[in-house]
PDB file of N, CA and C in Angstrom:
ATOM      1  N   UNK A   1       0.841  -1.178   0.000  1.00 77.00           N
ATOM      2  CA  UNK A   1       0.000   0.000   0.000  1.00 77.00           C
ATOM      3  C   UNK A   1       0.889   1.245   0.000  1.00 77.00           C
ATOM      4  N   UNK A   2       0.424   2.035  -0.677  1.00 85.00           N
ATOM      5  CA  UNK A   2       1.242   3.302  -1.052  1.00 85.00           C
ATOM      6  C   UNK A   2       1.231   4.680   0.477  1.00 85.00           C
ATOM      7  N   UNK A   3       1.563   5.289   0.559  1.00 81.00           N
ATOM      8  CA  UNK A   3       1.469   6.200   1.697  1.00 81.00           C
ATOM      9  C   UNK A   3       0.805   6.625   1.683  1.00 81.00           C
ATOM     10  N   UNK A   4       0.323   7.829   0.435  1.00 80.00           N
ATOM     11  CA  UNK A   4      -1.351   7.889   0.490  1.00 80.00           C
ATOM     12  C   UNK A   4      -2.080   7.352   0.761  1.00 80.00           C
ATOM     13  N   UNK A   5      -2.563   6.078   0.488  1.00 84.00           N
ATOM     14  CA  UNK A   5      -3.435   5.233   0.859  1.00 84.00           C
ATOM     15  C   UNK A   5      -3.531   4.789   2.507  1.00 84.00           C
ATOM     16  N   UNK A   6      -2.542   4.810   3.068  1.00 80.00           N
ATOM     17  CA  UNK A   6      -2.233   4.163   4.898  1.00 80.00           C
ATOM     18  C   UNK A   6      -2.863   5.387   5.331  1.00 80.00           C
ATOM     19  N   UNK A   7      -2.334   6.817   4.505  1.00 83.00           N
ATOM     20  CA  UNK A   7      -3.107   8.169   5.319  1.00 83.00           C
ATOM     21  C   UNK A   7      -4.273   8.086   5.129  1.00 83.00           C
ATOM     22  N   UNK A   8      -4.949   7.376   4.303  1.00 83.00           N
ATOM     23  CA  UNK A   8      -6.222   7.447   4.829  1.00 83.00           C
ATOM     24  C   UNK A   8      -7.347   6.841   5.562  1.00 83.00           C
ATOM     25  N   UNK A   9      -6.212   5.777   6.336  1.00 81.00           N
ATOM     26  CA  UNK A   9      -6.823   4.651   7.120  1.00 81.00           C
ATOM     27  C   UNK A   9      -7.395   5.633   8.334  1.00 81.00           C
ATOM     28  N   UNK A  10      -8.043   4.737   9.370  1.00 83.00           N
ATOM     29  CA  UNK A  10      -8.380   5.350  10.897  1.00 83.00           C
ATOM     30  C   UNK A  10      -6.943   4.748  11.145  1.00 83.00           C
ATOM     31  N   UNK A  11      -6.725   5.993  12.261  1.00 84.00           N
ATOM     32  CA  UNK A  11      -5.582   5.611  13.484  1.00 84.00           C
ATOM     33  C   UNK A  11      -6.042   5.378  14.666  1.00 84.00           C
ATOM     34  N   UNK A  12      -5.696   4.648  15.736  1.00 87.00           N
ATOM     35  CA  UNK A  12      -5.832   3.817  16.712  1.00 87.00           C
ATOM     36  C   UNK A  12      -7.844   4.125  16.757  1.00 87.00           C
ATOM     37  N   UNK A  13      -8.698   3.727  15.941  1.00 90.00           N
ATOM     38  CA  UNK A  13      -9.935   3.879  16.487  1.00 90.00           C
ATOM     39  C   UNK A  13     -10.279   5.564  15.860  1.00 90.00           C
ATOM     40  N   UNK A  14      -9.734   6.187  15.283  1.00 92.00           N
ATOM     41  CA  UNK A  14      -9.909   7.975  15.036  1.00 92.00           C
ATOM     42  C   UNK A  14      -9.988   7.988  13.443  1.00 92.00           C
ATOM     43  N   UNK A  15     -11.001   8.679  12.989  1.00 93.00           N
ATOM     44  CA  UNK A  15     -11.430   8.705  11.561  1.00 93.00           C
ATOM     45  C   UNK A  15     -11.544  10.074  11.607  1.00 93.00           C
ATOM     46  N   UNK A  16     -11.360  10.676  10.644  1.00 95.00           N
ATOM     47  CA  UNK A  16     -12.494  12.285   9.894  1.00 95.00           C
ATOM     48  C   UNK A  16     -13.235  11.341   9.241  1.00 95.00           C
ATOM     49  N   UNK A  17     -14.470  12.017   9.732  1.00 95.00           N
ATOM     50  CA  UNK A  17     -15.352  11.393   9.130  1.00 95.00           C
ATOM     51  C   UNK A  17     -16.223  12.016   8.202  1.00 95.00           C
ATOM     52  N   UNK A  18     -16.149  13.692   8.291  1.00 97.00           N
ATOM     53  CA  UNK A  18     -16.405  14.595   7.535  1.00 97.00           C
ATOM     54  C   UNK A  18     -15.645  15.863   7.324  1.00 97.00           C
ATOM     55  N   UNK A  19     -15.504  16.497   6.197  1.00 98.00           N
ATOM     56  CA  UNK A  19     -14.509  17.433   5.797  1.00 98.00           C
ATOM     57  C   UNK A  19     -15.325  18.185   5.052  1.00 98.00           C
ATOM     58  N   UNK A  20     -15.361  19.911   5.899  1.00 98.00           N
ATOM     59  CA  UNK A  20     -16.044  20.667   5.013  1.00 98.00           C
ATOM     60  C   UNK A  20     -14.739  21.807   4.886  1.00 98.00           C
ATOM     61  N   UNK A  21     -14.789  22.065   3.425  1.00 97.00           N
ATOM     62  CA  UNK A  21     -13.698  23.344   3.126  1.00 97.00           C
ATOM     63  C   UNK A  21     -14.269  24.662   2.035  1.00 97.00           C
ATOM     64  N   UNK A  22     -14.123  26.113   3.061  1.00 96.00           N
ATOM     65  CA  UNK A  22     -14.426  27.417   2.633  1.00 96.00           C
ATOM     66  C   UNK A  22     -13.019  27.401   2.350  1.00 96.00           C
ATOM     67  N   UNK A  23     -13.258  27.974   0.745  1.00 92.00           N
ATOM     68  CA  UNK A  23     -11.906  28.483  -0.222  1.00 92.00           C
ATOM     69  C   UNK A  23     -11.809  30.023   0.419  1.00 92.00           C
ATOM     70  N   UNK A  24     -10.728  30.282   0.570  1.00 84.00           N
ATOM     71  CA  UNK A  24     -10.432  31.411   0.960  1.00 84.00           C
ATOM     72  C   UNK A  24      -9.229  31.898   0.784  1.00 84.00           C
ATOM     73  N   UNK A  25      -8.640  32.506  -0.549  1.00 80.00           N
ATOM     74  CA  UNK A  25      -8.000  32.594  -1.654  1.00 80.00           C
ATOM     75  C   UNK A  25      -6.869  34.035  -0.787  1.00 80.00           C
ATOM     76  N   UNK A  26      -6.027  34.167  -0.289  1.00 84.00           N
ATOM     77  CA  UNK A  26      -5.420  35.642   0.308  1.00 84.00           C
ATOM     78  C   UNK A  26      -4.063  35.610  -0.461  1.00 84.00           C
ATOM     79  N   UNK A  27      -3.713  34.909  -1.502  1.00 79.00           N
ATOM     80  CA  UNK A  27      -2.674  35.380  -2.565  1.00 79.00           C
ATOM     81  C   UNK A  27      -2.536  36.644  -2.833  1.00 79.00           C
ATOM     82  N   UNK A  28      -3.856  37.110  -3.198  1.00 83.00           N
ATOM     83  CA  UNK A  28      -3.973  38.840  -4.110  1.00 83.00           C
ATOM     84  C   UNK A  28      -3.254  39.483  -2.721  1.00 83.00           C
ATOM     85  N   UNK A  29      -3.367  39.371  -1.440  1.00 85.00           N
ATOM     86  CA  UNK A  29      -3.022  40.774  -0.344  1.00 85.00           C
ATOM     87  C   UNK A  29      -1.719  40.351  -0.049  1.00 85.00           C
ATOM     88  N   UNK A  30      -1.114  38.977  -0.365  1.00 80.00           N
ATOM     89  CA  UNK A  30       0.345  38.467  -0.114  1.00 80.00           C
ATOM     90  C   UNK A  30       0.280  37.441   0.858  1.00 80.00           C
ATOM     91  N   UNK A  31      -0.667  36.995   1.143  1.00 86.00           N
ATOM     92  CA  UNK A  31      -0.834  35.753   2.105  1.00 86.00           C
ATOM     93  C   UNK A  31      -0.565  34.321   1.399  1.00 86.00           C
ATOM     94  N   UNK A  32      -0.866  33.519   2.141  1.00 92.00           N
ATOM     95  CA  UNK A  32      -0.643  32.195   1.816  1.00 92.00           C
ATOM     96  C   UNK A  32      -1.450  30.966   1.806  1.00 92.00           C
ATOM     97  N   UNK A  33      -2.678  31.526   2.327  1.00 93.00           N
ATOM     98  CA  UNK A  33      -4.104  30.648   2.945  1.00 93.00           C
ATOM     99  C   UNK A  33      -4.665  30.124   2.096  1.00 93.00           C
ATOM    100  N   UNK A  34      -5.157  29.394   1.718  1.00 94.00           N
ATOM    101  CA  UNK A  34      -5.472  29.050   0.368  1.00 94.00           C
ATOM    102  C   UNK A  34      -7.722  28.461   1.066  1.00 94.00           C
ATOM    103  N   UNK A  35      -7.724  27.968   1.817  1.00 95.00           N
ATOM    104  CA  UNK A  35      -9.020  27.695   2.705  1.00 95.00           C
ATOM    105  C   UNK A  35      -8.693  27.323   4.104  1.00 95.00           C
ATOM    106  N   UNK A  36     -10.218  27.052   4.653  1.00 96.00           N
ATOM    107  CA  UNK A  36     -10.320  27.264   5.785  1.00 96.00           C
ATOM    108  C   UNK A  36     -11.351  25.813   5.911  1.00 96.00           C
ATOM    109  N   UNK A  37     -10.828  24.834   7.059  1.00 98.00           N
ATOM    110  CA  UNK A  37     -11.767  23.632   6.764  1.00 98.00           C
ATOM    111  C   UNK A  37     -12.248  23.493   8.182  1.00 98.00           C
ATOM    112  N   UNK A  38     -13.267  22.463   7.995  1.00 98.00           N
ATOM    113  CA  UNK A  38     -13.773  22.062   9.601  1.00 98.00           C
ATOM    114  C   UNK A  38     -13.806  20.637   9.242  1.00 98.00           C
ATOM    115  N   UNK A  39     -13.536  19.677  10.197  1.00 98.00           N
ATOM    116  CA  UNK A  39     -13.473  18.566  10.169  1.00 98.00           C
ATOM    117  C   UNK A  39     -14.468  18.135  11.158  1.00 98.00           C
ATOM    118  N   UNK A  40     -15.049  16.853  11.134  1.00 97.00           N
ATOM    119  CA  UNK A  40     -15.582  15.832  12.115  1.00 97.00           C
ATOM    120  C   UNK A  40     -14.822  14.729  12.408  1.00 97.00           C
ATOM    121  N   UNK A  41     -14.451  14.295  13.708  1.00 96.00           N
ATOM    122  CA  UNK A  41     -13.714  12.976  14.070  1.00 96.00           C
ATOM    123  C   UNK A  41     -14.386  12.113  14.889  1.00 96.00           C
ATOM    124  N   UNK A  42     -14.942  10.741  14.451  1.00 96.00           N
ATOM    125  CA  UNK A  42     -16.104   9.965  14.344  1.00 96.00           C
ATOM    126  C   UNK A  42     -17.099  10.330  14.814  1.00 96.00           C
ATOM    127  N   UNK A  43     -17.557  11.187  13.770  1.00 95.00           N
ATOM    128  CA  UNK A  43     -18.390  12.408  14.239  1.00 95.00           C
ATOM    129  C   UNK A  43     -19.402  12.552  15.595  1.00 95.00           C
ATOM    130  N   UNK A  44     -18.365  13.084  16.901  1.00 96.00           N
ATOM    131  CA  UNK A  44     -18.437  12.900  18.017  1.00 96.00           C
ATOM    132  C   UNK A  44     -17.881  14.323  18.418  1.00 96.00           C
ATOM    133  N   UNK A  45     -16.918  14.719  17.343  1.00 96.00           N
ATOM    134  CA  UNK A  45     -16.037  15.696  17.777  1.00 96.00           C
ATOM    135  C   UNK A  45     -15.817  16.604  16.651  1.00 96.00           C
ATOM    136  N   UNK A  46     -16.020  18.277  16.760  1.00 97.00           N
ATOM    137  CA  UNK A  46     -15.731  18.957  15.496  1.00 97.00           C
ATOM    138  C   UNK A  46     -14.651  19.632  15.980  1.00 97.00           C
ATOM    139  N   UNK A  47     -13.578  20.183  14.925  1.00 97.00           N
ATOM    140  CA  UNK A  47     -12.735  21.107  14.766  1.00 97.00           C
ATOM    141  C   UNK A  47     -12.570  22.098  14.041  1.00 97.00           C
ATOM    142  N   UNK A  48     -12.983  23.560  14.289  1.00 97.00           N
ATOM    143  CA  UNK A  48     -13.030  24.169  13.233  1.00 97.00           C
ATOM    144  C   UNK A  48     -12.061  25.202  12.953  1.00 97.00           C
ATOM    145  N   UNK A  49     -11.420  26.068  12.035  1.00 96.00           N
ATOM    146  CA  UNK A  49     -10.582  26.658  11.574  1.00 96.00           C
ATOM    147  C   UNK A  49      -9.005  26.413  11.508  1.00 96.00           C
ATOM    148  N   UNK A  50      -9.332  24.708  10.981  1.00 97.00           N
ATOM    149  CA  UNK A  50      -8.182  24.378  10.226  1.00 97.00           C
ATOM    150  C   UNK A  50      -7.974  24.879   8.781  1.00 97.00           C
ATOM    151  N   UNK A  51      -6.293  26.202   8.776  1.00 96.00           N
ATOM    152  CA  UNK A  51      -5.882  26.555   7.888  1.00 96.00           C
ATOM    153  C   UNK A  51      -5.430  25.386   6.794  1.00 96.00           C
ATOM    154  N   UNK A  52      -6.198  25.505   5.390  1.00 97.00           N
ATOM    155  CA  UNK A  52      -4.724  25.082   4.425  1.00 97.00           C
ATOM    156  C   UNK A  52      -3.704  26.458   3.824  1.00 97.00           C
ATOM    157  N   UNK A  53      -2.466  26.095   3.837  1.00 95.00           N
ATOM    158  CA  UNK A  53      -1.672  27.069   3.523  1.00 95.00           C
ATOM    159  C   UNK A  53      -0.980  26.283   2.206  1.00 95.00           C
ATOM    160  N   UNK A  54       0.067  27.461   1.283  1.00 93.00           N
ATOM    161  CA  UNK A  54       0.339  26.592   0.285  1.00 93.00           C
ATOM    162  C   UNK A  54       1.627  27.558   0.508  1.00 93.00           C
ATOM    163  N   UNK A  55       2.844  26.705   0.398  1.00 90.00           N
ATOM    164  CA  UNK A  55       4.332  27.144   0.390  1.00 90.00           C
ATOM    165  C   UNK A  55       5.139  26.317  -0.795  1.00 90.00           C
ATOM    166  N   UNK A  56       6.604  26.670  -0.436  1.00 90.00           N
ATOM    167  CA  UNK A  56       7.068  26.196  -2.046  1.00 90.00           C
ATOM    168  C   UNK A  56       7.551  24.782  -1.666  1.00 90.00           C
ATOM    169  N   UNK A  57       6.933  24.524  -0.519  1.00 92.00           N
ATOM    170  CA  UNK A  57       7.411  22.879  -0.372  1.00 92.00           C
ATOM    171  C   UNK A  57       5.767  22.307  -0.878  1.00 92.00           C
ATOM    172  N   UNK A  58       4.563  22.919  -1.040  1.00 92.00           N
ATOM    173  CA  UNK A  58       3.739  22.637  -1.147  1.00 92.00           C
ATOM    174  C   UNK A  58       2.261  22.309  -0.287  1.00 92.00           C
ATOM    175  N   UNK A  59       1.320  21.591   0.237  1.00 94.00           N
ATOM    176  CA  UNK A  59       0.312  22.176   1.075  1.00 94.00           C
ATOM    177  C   UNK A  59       0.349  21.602   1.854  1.00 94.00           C
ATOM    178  N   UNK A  60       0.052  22.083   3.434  1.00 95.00           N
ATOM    179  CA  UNK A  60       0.384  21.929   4.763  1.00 95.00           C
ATOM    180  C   UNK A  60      -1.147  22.433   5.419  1.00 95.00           C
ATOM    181  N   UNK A  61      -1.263  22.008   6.346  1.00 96.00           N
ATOM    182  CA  UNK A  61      -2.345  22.339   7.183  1.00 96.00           C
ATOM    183  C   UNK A  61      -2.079  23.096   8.310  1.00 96.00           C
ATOM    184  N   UNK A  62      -2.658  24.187   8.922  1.00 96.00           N
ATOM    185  CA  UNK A  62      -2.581  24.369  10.043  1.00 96.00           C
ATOM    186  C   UNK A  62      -3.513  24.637  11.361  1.00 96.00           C
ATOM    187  N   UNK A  63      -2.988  23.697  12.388  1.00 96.00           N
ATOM    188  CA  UNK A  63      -4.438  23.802  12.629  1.00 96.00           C
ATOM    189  C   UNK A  63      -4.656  24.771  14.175  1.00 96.00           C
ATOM    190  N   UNK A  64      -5.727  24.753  14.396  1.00 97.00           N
ATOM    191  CA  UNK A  64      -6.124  26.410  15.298  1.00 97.00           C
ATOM    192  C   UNK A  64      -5.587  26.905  15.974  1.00 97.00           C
ATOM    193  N   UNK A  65      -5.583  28.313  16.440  1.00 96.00           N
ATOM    194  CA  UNK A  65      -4.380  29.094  17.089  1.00 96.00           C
ATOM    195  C   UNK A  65      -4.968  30.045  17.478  1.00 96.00           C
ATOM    196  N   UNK A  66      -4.731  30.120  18.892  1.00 96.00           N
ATOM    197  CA  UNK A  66      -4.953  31.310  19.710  1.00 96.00           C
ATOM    198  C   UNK A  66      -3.867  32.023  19.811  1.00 96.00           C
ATOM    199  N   UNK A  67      -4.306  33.758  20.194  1.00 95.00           N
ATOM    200  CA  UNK A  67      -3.319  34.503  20.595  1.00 95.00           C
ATOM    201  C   UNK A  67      -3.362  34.839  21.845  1.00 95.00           C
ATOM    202  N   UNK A  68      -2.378  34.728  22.622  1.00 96.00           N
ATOM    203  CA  UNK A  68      -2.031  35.240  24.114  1.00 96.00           C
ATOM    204  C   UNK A  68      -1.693  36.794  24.114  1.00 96.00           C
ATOM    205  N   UNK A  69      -2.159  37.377  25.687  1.00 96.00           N
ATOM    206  CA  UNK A  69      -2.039  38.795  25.921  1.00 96.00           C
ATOM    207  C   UNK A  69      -0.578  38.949  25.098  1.00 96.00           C
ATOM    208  N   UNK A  70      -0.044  38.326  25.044  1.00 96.00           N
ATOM    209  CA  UNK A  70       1.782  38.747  24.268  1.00 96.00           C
ATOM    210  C   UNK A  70       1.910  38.757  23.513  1.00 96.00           C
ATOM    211  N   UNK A  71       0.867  38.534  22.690  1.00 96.00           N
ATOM    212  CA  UNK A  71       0.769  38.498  21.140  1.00 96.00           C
ATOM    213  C   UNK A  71       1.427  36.796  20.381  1.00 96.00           C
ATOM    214  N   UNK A  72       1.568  36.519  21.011  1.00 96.00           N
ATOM    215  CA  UNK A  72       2.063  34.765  21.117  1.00 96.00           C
ATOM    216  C   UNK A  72       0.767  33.724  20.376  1.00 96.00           C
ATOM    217  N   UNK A  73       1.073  33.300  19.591  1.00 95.00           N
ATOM    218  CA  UNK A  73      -0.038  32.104  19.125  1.00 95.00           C
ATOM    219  C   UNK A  73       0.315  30.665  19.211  1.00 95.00           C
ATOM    220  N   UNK A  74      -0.652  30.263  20.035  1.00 95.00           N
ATOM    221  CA  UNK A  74      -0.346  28.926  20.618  1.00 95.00           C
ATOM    222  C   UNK A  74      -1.187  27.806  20.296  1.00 95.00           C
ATOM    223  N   UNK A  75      -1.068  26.680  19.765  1.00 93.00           N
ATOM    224  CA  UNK A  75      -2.089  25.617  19.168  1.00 93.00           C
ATOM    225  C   UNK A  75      -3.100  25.720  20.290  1.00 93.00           C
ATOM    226  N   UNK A  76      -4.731  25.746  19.518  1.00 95.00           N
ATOM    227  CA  UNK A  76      -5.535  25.020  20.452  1.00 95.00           C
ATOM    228  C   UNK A  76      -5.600  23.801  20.521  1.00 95.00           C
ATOM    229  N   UNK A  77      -5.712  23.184  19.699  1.00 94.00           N
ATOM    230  CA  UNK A  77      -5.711  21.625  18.977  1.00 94.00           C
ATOM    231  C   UNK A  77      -4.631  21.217  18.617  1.00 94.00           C
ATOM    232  N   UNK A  78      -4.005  19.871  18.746  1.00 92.00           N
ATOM    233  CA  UNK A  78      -2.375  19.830  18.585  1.00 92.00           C
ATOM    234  C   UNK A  78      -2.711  17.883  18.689  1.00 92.00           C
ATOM    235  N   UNK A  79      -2.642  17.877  17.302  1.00 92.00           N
ATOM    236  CA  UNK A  79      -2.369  16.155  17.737  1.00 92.00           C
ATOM    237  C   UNK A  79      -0.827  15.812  18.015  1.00 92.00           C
ATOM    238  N   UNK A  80      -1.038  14.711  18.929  1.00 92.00           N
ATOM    239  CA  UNK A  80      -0.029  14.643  19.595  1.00 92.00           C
ATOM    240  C   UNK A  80       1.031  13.132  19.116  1.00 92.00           C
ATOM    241  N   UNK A  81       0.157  12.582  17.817  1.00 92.00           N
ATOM    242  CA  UNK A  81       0.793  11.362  17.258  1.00 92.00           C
ATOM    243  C   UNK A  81       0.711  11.636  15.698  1.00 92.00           C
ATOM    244  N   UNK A  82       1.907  11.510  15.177  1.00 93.00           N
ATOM    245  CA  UNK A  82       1.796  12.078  13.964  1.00 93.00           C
ATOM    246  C   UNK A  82       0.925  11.495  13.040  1.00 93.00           C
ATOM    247  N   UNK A  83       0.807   9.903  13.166  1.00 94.00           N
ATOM    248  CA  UNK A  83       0.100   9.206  12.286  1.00 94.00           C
ATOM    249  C   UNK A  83      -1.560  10.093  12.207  1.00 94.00           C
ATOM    250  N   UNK A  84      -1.832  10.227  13.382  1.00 94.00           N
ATOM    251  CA  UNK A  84      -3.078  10.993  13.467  1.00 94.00           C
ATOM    252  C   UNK A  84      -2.918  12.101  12.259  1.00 94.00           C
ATOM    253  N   UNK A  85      -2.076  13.235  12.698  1.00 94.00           N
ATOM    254  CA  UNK A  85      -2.267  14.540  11.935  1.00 94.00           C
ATOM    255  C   UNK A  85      -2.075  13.924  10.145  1.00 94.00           C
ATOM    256  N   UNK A  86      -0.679  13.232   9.826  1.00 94.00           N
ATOM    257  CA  UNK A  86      -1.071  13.210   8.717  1.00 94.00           C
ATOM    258  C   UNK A  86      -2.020  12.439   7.930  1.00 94.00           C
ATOM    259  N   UNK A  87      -3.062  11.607   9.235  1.00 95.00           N
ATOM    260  CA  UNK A  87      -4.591  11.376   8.412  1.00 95.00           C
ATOM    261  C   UNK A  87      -5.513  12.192   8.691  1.00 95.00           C
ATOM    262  N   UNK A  88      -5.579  13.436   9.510  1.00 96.00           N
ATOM    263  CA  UNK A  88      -6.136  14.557   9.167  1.00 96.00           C
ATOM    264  C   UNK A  88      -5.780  15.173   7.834  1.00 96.00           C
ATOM    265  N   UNK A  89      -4.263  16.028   7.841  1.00 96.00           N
ATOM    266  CA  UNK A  89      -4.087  16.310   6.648  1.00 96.00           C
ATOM    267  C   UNK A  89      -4.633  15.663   4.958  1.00 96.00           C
ATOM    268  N   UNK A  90      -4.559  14.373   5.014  1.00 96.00           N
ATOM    269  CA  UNK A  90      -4.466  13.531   4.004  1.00 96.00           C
ATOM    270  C   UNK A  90      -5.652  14.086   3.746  1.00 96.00           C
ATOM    271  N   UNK A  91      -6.936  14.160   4.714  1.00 96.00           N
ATOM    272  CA  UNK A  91      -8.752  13.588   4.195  1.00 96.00           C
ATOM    273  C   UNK A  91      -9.024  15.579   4.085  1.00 96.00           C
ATOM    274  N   UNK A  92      -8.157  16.245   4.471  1.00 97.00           N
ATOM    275  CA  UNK A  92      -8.070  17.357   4.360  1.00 97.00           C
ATOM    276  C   UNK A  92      -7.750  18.045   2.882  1.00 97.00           C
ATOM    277  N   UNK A  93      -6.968  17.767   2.520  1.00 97.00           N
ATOM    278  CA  UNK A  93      -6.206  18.007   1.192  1.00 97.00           C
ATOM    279  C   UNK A  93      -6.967  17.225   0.363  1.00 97.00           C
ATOM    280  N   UNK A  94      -7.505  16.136   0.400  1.00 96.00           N
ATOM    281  CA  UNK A  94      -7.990  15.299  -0.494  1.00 96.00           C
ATOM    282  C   UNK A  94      -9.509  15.654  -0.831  1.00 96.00           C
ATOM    283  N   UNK A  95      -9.802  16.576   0.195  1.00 97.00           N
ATOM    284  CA  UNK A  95     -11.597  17.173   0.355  1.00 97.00           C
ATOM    285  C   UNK A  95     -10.815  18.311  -0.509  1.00 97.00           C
ATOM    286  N   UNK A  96     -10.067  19.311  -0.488  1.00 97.00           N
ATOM    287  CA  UNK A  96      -9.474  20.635  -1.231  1.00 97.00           C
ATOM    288  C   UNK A  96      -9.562  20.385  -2.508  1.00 97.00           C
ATOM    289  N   UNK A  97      -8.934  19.323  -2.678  1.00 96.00           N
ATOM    290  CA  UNK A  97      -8.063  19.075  -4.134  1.00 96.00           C
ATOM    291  C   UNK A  97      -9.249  18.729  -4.705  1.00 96.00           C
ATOM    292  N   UNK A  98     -10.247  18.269  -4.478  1.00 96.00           N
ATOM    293  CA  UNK A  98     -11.335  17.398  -5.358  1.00 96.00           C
ATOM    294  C   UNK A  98     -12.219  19.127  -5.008  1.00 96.00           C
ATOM    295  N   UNK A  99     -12.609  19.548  -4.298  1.00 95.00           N
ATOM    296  CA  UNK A  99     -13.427  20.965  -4.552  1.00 95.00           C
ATOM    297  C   UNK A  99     -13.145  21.999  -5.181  1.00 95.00           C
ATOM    298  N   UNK A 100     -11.907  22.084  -5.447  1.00 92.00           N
ATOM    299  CA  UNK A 100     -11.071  23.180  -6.389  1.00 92.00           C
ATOM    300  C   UNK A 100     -10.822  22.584  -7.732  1.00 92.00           C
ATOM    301  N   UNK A 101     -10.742  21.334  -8.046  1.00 93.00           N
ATOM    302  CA  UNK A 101     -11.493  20.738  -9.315  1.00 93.00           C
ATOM    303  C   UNK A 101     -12.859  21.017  -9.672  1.00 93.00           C
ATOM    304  N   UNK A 102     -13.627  20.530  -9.468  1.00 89.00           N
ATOM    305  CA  UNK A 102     -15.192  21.048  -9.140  1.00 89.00           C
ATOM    306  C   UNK A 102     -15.236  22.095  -9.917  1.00 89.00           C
ATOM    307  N   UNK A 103     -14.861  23.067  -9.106  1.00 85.00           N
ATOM    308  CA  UNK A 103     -15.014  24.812  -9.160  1.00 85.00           C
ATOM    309  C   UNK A 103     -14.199  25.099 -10.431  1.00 85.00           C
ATOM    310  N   UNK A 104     -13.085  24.291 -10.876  1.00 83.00           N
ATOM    311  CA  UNK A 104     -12.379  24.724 -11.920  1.00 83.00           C
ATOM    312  C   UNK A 104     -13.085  24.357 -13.305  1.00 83.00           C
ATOM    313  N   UNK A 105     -13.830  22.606 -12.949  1.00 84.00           N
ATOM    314  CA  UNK A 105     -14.360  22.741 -14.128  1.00 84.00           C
ATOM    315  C   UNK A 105     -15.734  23.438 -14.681  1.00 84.00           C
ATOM    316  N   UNK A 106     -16.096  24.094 -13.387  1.00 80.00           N
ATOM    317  CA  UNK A 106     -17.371  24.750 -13.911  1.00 80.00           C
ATOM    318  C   UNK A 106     -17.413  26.322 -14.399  1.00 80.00           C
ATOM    319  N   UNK A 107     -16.118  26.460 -14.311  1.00 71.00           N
ATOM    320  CA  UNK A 107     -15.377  28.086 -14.974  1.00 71.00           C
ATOM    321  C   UNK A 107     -15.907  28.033 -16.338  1.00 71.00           C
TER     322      UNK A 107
END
């Protein structure tokens, strides 16, 4: 099985089980955001304002962040086993990539 494919298994018992993504395009002002997603994890549990960002290594997720009186931004949400995050990422990117198709072919 290819790596893609393992990312999109459940990890220990933990699925997304739903992936909704607002395009939210901030290239034109010099940003990097490309949308803004909310996930469900066996849908028991939501997370919302997971960034996708796009850099020249290519697309990364980031996920929610508070700011402290210090101006400091600190994860709210922080998985703590990687296998987890990159099967978030995976069902993340894979909900993007197929909605920005969509939208492209109906230009």
């Amino acid at each position: 099985m290819r790596r893609k494919e393992l990312e999109r298994l459940p990890v220990m018992n933990i699925e997304v089980t739903d992936v909704k993504i607002y395009p939210f395009d901030t290239t034109g002002i010099g940003g990097n955001v490309k949308a803004v997603a909310t996930i469900k994890i066996n849908d028991v549990l939501e997370i919302k304002d997971i960034k996708i960002l796009y850099s020249n290594n290519g697309y990364f997720i980031q996920m929610p962040l508070k700011k402290t009186r210090t101006g400091e931004f600190v994860p709210i949400v922080n998985p703590l086993n990687r296998d987890l995050y990159l099967h978030i990422r995976r069902k993340i990117l894979d909900e993007y990539k197929r909605i920005m198709e969509k939208y492209e072919r109906e230009l």
